[in-house]
Coordinates of C-alpha atoms in Angstrom, one line a residue:
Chain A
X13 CA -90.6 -55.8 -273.4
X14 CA -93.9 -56.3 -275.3
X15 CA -97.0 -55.2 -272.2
X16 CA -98.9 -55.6 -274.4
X17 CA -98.7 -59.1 -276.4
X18 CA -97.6 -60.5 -272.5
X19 CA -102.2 -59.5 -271.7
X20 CA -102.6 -61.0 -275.4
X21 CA -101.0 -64.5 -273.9
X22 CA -102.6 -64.7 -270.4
X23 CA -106.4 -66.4 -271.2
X24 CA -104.8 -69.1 -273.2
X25 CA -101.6 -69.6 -270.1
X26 CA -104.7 -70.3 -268.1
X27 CA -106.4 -72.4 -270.5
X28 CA -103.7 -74.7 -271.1
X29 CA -103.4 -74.5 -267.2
X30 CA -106.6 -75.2 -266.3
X31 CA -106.5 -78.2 -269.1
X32 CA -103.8 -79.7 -267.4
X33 CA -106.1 -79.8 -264.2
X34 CA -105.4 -76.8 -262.2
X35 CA -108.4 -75.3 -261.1
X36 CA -109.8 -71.7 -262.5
X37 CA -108.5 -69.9 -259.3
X38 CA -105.4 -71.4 -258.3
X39 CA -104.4 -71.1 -262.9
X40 CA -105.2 -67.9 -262.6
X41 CA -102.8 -66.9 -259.8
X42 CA -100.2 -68.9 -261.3
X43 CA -100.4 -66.5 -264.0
X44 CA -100.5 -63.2 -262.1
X45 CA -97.2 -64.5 -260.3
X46 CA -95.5 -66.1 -263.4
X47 CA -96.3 -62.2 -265.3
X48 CA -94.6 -60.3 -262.6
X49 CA -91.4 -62.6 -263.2
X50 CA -91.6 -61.8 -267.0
X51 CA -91.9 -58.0 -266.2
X52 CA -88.9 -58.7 -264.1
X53 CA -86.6 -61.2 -266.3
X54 CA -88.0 -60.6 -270.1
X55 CA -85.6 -57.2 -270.6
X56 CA -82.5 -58.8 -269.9
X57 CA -83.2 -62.1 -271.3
X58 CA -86.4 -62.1 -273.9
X59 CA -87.7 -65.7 -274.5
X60 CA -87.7 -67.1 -277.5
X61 CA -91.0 -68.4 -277.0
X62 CA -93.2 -66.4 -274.9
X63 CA -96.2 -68.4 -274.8
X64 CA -94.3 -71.7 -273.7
X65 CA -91.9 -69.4 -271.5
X66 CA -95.6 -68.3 -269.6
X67 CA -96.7 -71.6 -269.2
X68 CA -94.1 -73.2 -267.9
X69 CA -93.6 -70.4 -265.7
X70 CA -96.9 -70.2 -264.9
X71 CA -97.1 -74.3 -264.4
X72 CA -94.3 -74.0 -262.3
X73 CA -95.6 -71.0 -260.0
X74 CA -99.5 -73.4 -259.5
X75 CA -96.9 -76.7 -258.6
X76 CA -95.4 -74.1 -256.0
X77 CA -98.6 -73.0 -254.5
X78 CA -99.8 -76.3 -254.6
X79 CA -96.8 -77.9 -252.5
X80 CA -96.8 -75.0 -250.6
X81 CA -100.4 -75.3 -249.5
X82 CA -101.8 -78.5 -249.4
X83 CA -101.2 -81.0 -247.1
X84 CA -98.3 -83.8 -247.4
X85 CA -100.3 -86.2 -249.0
X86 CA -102.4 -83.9 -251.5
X87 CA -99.1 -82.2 -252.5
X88 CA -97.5 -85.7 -253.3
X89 CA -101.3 -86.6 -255.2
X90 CA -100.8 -83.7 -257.7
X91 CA -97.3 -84.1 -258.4
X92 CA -97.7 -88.1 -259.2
X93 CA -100.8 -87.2 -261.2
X94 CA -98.7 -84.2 -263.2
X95 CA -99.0 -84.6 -267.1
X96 CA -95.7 -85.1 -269.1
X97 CA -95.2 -80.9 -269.9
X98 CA -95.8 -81.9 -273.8
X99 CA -96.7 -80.1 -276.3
X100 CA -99.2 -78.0 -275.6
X101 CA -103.0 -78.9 -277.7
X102 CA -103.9 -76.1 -280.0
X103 CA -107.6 -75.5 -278.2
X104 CA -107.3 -71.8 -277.9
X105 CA -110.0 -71.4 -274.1
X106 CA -110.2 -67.8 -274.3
X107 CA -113.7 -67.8 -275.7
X108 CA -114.4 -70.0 -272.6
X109 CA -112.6 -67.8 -270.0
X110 CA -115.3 -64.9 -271.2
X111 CA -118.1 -66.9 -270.6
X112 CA -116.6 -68.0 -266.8
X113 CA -115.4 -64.5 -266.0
X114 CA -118.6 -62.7 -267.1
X115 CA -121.1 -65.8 -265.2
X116 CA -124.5 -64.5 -264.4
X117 CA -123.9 -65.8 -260.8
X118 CA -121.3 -62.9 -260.6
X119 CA -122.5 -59.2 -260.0
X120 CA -121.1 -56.7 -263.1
X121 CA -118.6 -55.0 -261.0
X122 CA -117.3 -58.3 -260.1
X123 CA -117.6 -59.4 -263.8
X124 CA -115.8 -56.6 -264.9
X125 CA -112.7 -56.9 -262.3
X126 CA -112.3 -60.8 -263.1
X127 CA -112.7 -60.2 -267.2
X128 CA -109.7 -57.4 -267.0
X129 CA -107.4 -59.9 -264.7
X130 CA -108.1 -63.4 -266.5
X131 CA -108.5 -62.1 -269.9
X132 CA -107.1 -58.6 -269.8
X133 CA -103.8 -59.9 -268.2
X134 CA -104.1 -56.7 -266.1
X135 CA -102.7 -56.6 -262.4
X136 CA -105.0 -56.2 -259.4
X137 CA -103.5 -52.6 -258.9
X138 CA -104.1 -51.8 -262.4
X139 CA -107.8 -52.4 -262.0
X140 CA -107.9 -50.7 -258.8
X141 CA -105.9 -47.6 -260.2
X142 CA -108.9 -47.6 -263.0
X143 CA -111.5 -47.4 -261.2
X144 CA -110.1 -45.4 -258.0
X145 CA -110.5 -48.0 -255.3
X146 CA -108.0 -49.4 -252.9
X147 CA -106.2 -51.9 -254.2
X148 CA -107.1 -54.5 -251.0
X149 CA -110.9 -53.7 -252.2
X150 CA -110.1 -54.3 -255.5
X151 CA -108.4 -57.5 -254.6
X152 CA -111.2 -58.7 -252.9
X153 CA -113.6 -58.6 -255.5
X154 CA -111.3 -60.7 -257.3
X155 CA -111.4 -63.1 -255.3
X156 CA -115.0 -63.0 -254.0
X157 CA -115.5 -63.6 -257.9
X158 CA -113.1 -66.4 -258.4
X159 CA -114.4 -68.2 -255.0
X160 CA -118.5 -67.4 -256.5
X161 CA -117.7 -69.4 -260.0
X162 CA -115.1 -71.5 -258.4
X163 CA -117.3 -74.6 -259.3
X164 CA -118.4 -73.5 -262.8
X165 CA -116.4 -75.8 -265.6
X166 CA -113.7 -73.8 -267.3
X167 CA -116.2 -75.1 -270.8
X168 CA -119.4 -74.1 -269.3
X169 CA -121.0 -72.4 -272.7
X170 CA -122.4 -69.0 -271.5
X171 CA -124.4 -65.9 -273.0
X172 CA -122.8 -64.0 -275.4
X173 CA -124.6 -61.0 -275.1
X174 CA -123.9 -61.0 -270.8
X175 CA -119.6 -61.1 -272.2
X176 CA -120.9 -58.3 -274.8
X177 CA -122.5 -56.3 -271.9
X178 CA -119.3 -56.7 -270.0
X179 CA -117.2 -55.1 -272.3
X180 CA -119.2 -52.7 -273.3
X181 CA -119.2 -51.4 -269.4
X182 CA -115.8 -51.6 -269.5
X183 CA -115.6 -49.4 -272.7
X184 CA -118.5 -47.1 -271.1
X185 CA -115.7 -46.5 -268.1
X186 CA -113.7 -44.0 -270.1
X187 CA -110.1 -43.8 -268.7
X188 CA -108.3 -42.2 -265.8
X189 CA -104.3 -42.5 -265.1
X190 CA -102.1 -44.7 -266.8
X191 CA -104.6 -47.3 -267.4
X192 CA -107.2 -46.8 -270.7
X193 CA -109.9 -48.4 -270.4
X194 CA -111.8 -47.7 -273.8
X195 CA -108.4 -48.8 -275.5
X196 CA -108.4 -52.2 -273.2
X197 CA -112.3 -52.8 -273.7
X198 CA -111.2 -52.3 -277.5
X199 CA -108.7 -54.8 -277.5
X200 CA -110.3 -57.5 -275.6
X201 CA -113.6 -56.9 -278.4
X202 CA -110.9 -57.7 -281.0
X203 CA -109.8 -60.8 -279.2
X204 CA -113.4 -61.6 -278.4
X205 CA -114.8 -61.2 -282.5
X206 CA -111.6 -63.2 -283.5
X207 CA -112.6 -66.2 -281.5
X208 CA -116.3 -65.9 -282.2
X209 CA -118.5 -65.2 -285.3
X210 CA -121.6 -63.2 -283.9
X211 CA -122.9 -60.1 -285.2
X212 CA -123.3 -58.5 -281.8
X213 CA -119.9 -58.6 -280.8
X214 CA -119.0 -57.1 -284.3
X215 CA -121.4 -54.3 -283.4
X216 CA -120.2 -53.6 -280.2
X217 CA -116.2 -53.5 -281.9
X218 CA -117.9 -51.3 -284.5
X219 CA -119.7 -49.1 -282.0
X220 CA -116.5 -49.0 -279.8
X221 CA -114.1 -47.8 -282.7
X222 CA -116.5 -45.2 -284.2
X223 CA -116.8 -43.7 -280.5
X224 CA -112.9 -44.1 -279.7
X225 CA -112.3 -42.2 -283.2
X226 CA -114.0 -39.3 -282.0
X227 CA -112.5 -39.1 -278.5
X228 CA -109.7 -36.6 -279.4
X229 CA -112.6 -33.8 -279.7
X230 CA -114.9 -34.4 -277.3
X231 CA -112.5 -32.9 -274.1
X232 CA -111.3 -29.6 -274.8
X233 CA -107.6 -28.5 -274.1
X234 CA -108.8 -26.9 -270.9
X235 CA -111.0 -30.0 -270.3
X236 CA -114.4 -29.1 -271.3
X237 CA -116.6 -30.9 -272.5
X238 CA -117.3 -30.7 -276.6
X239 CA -120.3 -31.3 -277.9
X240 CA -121.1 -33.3 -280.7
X241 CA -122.4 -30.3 -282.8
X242 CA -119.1 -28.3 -282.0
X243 CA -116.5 -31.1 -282.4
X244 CA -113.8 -30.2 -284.5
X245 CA -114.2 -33.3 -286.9
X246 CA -111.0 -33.0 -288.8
X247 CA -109.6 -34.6 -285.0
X248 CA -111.6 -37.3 -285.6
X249 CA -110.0 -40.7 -286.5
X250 CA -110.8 -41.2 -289.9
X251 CA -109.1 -44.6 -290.1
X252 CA -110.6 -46.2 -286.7
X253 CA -113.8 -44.6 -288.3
X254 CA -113.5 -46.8 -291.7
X255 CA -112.7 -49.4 -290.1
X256 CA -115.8 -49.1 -287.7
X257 CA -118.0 -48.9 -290.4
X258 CA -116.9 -51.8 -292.5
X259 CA -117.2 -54.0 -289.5
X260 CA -121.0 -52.5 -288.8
X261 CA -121.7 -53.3 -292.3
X262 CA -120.4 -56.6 -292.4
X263 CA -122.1 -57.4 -289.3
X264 CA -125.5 -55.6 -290.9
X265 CA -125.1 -57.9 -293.8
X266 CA -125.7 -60.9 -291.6
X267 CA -129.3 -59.9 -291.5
X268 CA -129.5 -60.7 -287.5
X269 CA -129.9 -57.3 -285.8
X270 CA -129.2 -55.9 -282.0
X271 CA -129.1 -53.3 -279.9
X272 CA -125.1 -52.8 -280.7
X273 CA -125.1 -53.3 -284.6
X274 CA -127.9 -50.0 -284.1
X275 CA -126.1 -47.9 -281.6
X276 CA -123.2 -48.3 -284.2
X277 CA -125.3 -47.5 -287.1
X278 CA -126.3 -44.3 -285.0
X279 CA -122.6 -43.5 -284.3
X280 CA -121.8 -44.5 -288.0
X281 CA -124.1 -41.7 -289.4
X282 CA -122.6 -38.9 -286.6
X283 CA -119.0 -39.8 -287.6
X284 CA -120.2 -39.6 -292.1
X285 CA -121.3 -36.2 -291.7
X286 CA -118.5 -33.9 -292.4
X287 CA -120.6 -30.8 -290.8
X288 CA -123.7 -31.6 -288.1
X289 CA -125.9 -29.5 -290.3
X290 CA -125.2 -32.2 -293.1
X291 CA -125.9 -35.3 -290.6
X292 CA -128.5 -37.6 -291.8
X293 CA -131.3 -36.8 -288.4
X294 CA -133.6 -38.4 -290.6
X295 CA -131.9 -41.9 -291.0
X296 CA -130.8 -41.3 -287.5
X297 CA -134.6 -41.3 -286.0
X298 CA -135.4 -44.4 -287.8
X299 CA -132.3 -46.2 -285.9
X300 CA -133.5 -44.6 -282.8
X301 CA -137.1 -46.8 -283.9
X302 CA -135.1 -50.1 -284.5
X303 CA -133.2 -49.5 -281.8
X304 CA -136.2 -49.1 -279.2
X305 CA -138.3 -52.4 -280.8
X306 CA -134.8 -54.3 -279.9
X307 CA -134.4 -52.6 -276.6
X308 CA -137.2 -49.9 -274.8
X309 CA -135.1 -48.4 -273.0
X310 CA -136.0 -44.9 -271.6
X311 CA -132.6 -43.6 -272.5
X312 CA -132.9 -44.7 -276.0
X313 CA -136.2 -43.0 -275.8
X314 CA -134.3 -39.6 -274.4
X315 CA -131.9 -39.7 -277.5
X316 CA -134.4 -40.4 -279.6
X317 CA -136.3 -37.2 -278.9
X318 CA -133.3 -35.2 -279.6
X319 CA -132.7 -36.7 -282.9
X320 CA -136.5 -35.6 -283.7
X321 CA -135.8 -32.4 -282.6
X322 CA -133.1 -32.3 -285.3
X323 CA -134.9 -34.1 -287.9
X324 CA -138.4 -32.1 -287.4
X325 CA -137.7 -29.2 -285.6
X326 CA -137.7 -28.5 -281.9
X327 CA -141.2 -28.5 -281.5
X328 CA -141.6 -31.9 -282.3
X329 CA -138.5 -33.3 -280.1
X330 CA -140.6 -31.2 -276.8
X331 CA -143.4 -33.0 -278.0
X332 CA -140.9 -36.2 -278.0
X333 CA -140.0 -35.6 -274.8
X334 CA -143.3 -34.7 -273.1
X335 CA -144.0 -38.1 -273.5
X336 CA -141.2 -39.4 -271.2
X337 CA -140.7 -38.9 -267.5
X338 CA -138.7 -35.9 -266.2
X339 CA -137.5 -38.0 -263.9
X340 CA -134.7 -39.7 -266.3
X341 CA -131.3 -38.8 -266.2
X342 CA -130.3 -36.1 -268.5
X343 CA -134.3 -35.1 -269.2
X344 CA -134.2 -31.5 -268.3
X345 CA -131.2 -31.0 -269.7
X346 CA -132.1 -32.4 -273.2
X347 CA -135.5 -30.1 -272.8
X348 CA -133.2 -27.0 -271.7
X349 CA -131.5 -27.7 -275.5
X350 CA -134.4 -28.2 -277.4
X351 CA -136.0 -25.0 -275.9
X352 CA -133.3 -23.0 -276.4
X353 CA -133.4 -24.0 -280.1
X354 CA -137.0 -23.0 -280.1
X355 CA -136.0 -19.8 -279.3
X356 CA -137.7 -20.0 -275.7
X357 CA -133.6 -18.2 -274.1
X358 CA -135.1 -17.6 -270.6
X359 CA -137.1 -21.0 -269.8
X360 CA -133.7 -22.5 -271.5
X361 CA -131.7 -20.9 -269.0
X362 CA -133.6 -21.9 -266.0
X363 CA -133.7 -25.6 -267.3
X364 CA -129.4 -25.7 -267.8
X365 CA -129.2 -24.5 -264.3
X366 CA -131.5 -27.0 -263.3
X367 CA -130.2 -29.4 -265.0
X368 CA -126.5 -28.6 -264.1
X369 CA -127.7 -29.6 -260.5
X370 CA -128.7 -32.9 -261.3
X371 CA -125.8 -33.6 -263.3
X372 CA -123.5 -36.6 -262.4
X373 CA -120.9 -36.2 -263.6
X374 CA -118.1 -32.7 -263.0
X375 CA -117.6 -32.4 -266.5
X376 CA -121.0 -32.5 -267.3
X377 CA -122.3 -29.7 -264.3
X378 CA -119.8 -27.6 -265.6
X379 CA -120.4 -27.6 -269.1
X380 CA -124.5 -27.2 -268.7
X381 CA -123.7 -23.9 -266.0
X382 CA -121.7 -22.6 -269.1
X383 CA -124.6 -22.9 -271.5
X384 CA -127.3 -21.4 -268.5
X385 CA -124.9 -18.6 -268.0
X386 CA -124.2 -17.7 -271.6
X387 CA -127.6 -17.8 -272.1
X388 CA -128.1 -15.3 -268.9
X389 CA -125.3 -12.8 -269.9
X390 CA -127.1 -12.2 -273.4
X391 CA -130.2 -9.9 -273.5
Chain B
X24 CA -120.6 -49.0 -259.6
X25 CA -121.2 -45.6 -258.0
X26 CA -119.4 -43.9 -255.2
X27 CA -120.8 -42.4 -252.3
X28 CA -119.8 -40.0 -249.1
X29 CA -121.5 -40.9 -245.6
X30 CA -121.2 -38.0 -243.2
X31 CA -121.1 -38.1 -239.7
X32 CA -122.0 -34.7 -238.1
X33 CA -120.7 -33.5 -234.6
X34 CA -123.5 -30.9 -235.2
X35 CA -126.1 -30.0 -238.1
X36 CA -127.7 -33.1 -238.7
X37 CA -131.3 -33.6 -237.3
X38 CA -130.6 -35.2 -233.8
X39 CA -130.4 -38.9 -233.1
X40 CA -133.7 -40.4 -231.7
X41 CA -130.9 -41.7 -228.9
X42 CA -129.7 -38.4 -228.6
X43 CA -127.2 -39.0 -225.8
X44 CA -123.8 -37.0 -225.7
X45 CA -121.0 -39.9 -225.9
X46 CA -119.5 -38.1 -223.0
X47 CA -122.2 -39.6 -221.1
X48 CA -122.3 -42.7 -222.3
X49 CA -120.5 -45.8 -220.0
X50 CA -117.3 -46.7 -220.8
X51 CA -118.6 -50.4 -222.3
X52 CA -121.1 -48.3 -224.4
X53 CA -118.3 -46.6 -225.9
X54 CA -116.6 -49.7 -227.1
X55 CA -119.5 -51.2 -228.5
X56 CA -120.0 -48.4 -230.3
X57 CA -116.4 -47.8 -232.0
X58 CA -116.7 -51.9 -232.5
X59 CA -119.6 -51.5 -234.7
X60 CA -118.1 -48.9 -236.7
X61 CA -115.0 -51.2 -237.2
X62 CA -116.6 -54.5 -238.2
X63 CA -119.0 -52.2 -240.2
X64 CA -116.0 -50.9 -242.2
X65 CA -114.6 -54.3 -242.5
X66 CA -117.5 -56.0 -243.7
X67 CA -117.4 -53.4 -246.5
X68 CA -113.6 -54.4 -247.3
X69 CA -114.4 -58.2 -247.8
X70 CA -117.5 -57.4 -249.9
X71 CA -114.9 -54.8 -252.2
X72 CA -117.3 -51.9 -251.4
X73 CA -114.6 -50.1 -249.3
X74 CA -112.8 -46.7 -250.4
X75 CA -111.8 -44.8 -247.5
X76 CA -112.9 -43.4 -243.9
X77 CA -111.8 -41.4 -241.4
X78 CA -112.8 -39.6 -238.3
X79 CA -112.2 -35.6 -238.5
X80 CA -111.1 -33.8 -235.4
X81 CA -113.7 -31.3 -234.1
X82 CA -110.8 -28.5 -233.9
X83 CA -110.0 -26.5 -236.7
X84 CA -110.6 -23.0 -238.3
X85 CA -112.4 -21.3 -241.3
X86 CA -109.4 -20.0 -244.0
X87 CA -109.1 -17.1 -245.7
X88 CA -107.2 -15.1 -248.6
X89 CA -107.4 -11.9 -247.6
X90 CA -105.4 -9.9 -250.5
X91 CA -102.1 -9.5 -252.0
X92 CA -98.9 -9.7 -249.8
X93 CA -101.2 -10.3 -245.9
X94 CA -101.3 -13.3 -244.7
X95 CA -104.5 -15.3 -245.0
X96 CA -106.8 -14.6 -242.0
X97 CA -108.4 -17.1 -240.2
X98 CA -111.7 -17.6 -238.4
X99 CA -112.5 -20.7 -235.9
X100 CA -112.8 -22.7 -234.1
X101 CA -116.0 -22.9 -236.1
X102 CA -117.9 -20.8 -233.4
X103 CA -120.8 -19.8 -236.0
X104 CA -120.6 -22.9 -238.3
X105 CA -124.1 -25.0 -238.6
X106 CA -122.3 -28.1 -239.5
X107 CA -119.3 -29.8 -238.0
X108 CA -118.2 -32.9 -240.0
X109 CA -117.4 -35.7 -237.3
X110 CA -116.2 -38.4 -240.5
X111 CA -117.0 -40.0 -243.4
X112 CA -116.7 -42.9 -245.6
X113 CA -116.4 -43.5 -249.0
X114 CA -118.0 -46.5 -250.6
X115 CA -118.3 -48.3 -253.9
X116 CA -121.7 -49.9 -254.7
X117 CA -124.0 -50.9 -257.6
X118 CA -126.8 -48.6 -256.9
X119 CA -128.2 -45.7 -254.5
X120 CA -130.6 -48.2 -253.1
X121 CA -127.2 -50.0 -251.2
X122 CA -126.0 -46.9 -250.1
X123 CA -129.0 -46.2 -248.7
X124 CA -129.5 -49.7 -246.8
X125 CA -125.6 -49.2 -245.6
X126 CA -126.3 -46.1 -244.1
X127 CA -129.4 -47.4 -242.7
X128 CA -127.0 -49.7 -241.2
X129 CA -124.5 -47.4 -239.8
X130 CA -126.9 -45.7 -238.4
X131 CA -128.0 -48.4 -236.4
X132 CA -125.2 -48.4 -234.4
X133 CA -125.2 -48.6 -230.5
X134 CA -124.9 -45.9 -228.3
X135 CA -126.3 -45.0 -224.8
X136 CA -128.1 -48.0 -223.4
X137 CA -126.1 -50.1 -226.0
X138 CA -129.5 -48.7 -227.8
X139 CA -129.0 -47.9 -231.7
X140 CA -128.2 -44.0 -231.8
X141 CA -130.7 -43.9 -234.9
X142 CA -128.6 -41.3 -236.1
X143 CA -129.2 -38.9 -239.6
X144 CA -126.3 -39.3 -242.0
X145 CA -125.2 -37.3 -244.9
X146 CA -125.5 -39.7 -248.0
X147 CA -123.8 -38.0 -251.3
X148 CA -122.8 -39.1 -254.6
X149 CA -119.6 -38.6 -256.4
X150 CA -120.0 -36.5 -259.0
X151 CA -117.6 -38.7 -261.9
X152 CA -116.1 -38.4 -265.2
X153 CA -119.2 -39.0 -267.5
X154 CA -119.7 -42.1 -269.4
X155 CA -117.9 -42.6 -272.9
X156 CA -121.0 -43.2 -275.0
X157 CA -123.6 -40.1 -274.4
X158 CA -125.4 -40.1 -277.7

């Protein structure tokens, strides 16, 4: 029983559903119910052809719901007007089911849910498990989603880069339980940069792999948090790492830069240095530049400033990060580093403390306590 | 999306400008009251912003271990405490600015003289599993 290649078939199942005149919502159910019989019937008896076992599954499962709940008349309507179950055209809508489930009209949580469900072939309690919610809550911002783009055309060409945002949340998300979802925000990027040719989506794949390939070294055993100078890089994935960089470079070679081709640049440099001392900070802060004329974000800004402080000394990333307001996320702990590196131990440690209490994140507190009290216990 | 933790105090929050004991509140007053939390909460399931809620009893007792082999010792009911938790709710939202306007919200609901109690809740973030990209 192949989970996995059951997700891969579910966009097109609702394309050819949706084709045949079912509507977004209603195809989309279809295939939620006609993936819970497969779970159930494929062990005993596999198919020999999943795709057309899905859809007539699935095709069966929308007449259902459409005798079910319709009135007399309607019901009688559809089934007169049902096409002859022929073959089935060789249009391939999942590029299209993107665009729908990711439709500015939708808010990004909502975005997210639908994407994992329509595209991701994932269950409602999947999602929910994922991201910690009930799974009534999650269920309902299903369907406030589905009921929001319910009159959007299954082609309605939208923007790449709001599908490429998308994923990139979901792949920002980390993982928790059974469910991965860097590894499902991965696959779907496949998916996604086999059905289009853009050289955004092939640097957000690139960026996603290099990150993924380091994963295995940035939680300790005991669950701390690594950081990148302390990583042991012999964990790193040296073959999701090749691969990462071929697709940044083939993507590069396309001469039409964005804000994910030069995170993934970034990432590309971290993951070619065998040692942090040997990493190019130099290249790095010139990324950090492109980056910023794509994008001027204050975060980029923030990362920027330590990558100076590498590249010219610590002096220079405080002088980096006077500039920019203390206000931002992860500020004072970025200037509770880059003092301690100019040798300034006591105004460090007051800054790691300071910064541990503005963390948002567990692992994140904990790890910038450890550095305020190491720095506390020495003399 | 972010998570957040509203806190209703029995005691230690500033006081409600309707600062009315419910005990002295009319039966009807009462009702309107627990109806408002209610639809509140269910308004928050249909939007998918709902995680959890429930009221907390004002009994109890501080725990402690008090060595090897003794049994731990206990302290209550909460005769020194500051604060007494009355409930809480957990939410899922896209920002701090709509947990703020939600507890503005819950605040609002009636009390004595079917008047809004205007009461100070605790609003606190989750503290998460950090993002996967941080540099």
């Amino acid at each position: 029983m192949d989970e996995l290649l059951l997700r891969t078939l579910v966009p097109r199942v609702i394309g050819v559903l949706v084709r045949r005149g079912a509507d977004f919502a209603s195809a989309e159910d279809a295939v939620q119910d006609a993936l819970v019989e497969a779970v159930r019937s494929w062990p005993a008896e596999p198919p020999r052809d999943p795709q057309a076992w899905l859809i007539t599954a699935a095709w069966r499962k929308y007449l259902d719901a459409v005798r079910a709940a319709a009135a007399r008349r309607r019901r009688e309507d559809t089934v007169d007007t049902e096409p002859a179950p022929g073959p089935v055209a060789s249009t391939d809508d999942t590029l299209q089911l993107y665009f729908l489930c990711t439709n500015p009209a939708l808010s990004a949580a909502s975005s997210i849910a639908l994407t994992l469900r329509a595209v991701g072939g994932l269950t409602t309690r999947q999602i929910a498990e994922a991201y910690l919610v009930p799974e009534s809550t999650m269920a309902q911002r299903i369907s406030r989603a589905k009921k929001t783009i319910s009159d959007v055309p299954l082609d309605t060409v939208g923007e790449i880069a709001t599908v490429v945002r998308v994923l990139y949340l979901v792949f920002n998300e980390g993982y928790s339980g059974e469910l991965d979802l860097a590894a499902e925000a991965i696959r779907l990027t496949r998916q996604l940069a086999a059905a289009v040719d853009h050289p955004e989506v092939a640097g957000l794949l690139a960026l996603m792999l290099l990150h993924h390939a380091r994963r295995p070294a940035r939680i300790a055993a005991d669950g701390r948090l690594v950081t990148l100078a302390d990583q042991d890089r012999s964990r790193w994935d040296t073959a999701l790492i090749a691969e990462g960089v071929q697709i940044l470079q083939g993507a590069l070679a396309r001469d039409r830069l964005g804000e994910f081709q030069a995170q993934a640049a970034i990432a590309a440099l971290h993951a070619d240095a065998a040692d942090v001392r040997e990493t190019d900070w130099v290249q790095i802060v010139g990324w950090y530049d492109e980056l910023i004329r794509i994008v001027d974000s204050p975060i980029a800004r923030l990362n920027r400033a330590v990558a100076v402080g590498e590249a010219d000394g610590a002096r220079a990333g405080l002088a980096a990060l006077a500039q920019l307001d203390p206000a931002l996320p992860r500020w004072t702990a970025v200037s509770a580093y880059l003092h301690e590196r100019d040798g300034a131990r006591a105004k460090a440690a007051e800054l790691y403390a300071e910064a541990a209490r503005r963390a948002s994140s567990a692992l994140e507190r904990d790890h910038l306590v450890r550095q305020a009290a190491r720095l506390n216990a020495q003399p | 999306m972010a998570k957040y933790l509203f806190l209703k105090h029995y005691r230690g929050a500033p006081a409600g400008v309707n600062d009315v004991p419910m005990d002295q509140w009319t039966q009807d007053e009462i009702s309107a009251h627990l109806q408002y939390m209610d639809d509140f909460a269910d308004r928050l399931r249909a939007t998918g912003e709902f995680v959890d809620g429930q009221a907390l009893s004002p009994e109890g007792a501080f725990v402690r271990y008090d060595g090897e082999g003794r049994p731990p010792i206990t302290d209550g009911p909460f005769a020194e405490t500051k604060d007494l938790i009355a409930g809480w709710m957990a939410i899922d939202v896209d920002s701090w600015d709509r947990a703020v306007e939600l507890a503005g919200e819950l605040s609002a609901a009636p009390g004595a003289g079917g008047k809004p109690i205007h009461e100070w809740l605790g609003v606190r973030p989750f503290l998460t599993a950090p993002p996967t990209v941080t540099e």
